[in-house]
mmCIF file of C-alpha atoms in Angstrom:
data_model
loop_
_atom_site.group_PDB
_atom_site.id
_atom_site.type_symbol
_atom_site.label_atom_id
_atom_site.label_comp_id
_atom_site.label_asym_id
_atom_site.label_seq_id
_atom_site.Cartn_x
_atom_site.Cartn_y
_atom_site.Cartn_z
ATOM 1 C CA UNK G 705 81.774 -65.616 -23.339
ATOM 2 C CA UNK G 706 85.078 -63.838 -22.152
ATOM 3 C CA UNK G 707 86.586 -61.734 -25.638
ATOM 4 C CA UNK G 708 84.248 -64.263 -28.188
ATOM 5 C CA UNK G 709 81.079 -63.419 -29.195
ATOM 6 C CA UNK G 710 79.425 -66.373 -30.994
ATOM 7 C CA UNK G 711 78.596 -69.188 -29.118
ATOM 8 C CA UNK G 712 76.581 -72.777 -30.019
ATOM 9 C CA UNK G 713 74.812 -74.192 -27.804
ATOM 10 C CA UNK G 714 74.268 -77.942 -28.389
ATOM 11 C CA UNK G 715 70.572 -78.796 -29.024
ATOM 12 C CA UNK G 716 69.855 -75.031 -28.171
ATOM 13 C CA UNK G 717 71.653 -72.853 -31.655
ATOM 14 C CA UNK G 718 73.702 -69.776 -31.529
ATOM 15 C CA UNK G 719 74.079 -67.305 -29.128
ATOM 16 C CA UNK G 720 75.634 -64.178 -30.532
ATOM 17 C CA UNK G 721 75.964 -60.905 -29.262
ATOM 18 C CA UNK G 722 77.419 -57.918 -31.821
ATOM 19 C CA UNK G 723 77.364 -54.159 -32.000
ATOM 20 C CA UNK G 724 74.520 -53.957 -34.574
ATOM 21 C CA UNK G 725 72.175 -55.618 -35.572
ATOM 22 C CA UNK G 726 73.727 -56.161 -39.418
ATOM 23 C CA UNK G 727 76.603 -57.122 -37.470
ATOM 24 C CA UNK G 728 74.940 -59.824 -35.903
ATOM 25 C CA UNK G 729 73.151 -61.109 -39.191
ATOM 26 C CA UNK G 730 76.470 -60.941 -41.298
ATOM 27 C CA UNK G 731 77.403 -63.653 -38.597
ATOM 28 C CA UNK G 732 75.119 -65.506 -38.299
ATOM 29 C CA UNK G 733 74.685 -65.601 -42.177
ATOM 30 C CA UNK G 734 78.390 -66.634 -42.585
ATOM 31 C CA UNK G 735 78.366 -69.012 -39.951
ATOM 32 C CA UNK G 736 75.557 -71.198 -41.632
ATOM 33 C CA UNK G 737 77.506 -71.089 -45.034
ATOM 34 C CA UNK G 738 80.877 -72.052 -43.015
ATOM 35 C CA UNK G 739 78.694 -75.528 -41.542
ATOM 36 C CA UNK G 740 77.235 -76.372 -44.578
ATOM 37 C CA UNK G 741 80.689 -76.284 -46.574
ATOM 38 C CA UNK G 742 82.334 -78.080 -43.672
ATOM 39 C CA UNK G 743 79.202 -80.468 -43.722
ATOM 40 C CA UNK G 744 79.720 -81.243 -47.226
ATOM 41 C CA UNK G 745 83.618 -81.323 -47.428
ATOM 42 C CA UNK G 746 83.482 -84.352 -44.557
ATOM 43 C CA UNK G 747 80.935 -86.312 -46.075
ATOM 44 C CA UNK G 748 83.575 -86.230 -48.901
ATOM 45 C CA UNK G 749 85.589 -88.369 -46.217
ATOM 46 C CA UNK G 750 88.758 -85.814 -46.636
ATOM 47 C CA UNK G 751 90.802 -84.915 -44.214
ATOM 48 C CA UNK G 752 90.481 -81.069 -43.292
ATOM 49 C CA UNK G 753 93.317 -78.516 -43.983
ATOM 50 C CA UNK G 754 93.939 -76.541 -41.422
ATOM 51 C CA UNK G 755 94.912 -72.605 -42.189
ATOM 52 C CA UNK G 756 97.859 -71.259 -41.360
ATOM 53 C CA UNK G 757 97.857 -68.585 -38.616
ATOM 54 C CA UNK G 758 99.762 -66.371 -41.347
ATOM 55 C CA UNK G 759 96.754 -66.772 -43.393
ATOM 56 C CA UNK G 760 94.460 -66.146 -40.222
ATOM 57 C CA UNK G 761 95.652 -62.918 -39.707
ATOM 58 C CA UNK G 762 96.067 -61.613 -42.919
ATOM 59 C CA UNK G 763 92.236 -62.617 -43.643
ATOM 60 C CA UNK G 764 91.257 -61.367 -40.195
ATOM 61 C CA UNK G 765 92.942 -57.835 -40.783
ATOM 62 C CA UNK G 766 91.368 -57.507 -44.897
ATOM 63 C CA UNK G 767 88.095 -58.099 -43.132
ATOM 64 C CA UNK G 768 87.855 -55.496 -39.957
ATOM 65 C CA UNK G 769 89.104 -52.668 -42.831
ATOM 66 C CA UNK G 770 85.529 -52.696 -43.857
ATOM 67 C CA UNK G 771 83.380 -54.158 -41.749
ATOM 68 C CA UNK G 772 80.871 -51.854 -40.902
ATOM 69 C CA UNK G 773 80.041 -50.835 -44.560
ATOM 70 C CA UNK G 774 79.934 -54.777 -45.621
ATOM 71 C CA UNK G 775 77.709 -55.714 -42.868
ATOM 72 C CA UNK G 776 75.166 -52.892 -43.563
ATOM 73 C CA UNK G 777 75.546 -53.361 -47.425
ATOM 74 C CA UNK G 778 74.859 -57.232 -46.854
ATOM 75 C CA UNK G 779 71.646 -56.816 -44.453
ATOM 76 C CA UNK G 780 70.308 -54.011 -47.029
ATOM 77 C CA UNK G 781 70.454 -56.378 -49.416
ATOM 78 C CA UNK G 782 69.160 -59.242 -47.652
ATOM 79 C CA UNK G 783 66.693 -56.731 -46.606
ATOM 80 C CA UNK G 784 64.981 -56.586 -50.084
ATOM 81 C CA UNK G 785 64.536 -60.143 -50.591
ATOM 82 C CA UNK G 786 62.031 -60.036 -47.665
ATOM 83 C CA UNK G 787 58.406 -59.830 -48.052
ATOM 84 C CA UNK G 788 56.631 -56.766 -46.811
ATOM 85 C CA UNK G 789 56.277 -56.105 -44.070
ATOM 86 C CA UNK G 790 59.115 -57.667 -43.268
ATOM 87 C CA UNK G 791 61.818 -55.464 -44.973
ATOM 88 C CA UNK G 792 60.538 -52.328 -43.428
ATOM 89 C CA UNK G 793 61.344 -53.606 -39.797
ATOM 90 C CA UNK G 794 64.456 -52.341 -38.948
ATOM 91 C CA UNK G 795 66.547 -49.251 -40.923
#
């Protein structure tokens, strides 16, 4: 997957390899909300707008500054929508 770590596999779903497991949920999380709002903006019949690789970066470097917190704070949280046993799995 050379220096990317999300892949999709047609017919087969994601294949995503991170440093923790709430890493890999955050992704995986985000990545369904980023298809479903692309899904829905095309059936609008728009044309996309593409962001700028000023914007990119800027986005990209406000994001890593927290990462590790935001991922864990997100899976806790996800965490305790679960049913038991379910939310006890993994700490």
């Amino acid at each position: 997957m050379g220096k990317k770590n999300l892949m999709l596999q047609q017919h087969h779903g994601v294949f995503l390899c991170a440093d923790s497991l709430h890493e890999a949920f955050d992704d995986v999380y985000y990545l369904e909300k980023a298809a479903a709002i692309q899904l829905k903006a095309m059936a609008g019949g728009r044309e996309p707008v593409e962001v700028t690789d000023e914007t990119m970066e800027f986005t990209k470097s406000q994001f890593w500054k927290t990462r590790a917190a935001d991922t864990r704070m997100h899976f806790d949280a996800a965490a305790g929508i679960f049913p038991a046993p379910a939310s006890k799995c993994i700490r």
